Coordinates of C-alpha atoms in Angstrom, one line a residue:
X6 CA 22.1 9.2 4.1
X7 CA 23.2 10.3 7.5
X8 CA 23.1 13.6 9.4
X9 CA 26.7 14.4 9.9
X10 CA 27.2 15.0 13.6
X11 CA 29.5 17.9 13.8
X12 CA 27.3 19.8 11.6
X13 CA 24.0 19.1 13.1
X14 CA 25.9 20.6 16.3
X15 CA 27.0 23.7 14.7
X16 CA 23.5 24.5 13.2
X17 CA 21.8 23.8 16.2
X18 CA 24.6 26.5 17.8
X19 CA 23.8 28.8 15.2
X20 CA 20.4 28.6 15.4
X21 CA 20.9 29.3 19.4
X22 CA 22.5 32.4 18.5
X23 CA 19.7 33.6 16.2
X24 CA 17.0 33.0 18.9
X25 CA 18.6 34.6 21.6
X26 CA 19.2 37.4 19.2
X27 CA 15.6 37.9 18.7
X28 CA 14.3 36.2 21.8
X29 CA 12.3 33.4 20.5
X30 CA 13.0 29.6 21.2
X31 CA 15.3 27.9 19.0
X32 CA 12.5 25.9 17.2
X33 CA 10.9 29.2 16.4
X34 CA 14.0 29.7 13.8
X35 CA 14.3 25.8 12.0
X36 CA 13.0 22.4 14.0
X37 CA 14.8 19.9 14.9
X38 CA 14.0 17.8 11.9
X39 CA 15.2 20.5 9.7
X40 CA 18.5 21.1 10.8
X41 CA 19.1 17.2 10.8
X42 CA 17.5 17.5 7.2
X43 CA 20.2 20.4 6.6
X44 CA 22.9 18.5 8.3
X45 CA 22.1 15.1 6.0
X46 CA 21.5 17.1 2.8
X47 CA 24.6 19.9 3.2
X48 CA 22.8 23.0 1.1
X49 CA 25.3 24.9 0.0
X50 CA 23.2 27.6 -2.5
X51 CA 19.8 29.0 -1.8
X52 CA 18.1 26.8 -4.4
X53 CA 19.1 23.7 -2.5
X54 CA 18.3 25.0 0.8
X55 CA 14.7 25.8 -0.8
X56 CA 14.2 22.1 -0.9
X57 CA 15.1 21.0 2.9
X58 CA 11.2 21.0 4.3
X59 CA 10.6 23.6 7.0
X60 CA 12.7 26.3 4.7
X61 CA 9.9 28.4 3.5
X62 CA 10.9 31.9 1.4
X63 CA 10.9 33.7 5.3
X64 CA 13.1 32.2 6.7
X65 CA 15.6 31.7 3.8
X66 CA 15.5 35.7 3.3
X67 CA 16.3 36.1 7.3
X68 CA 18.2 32.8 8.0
X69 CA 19.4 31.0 5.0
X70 CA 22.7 32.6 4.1
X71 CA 23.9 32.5 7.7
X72 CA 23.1 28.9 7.9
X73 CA 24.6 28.3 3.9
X74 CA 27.2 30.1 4.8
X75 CA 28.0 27.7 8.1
X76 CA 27.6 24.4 5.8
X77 CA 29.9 26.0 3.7
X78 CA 32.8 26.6 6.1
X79 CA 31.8 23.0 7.6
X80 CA 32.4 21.5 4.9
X81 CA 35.5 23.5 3.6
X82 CA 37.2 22.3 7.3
X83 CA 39.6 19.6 7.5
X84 CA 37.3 17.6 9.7
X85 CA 34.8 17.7 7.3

């Protein structure tokens, strides 16, 4: 499988948001590699974003719905 494109760059906008919110780089919240694993895989529930590696129980308490929620509405869009 593929990362899909459009998605990776929403995440990685998203993930910009959260780390100027608290003031950490970007890779602080999810790596590279895991927002292309989230991109290729499309979580769309907390037990399948459990499995994308770099998704420990932290960060999907503080991150994982805003980032479900995102693959969600991505793939809910007509570009999807």
């Amino acid at each position: 499988m593929k990362a899909d494109a459009a998605l990776f760059e929403k995440l990685k906008a998203l993930r910009k948001s959260l780390a100027d919110e608290r003031g950490v780089p970007s890779y602080i919240i999810f790596s590279d590699k895991t927002i292309t694993e989230m991109a290729t895989m499309m979580p769309i529930d907390r037990s399948e974003m459990r499995s994308i590696p770099g998704v420990g129980e932290y960060k999907l308490e503080e991150y994982g719905d805003r980032f479900i929620k995102a693959i969600t509405e991505h793939l809910a869009s007509p570009e999807a």
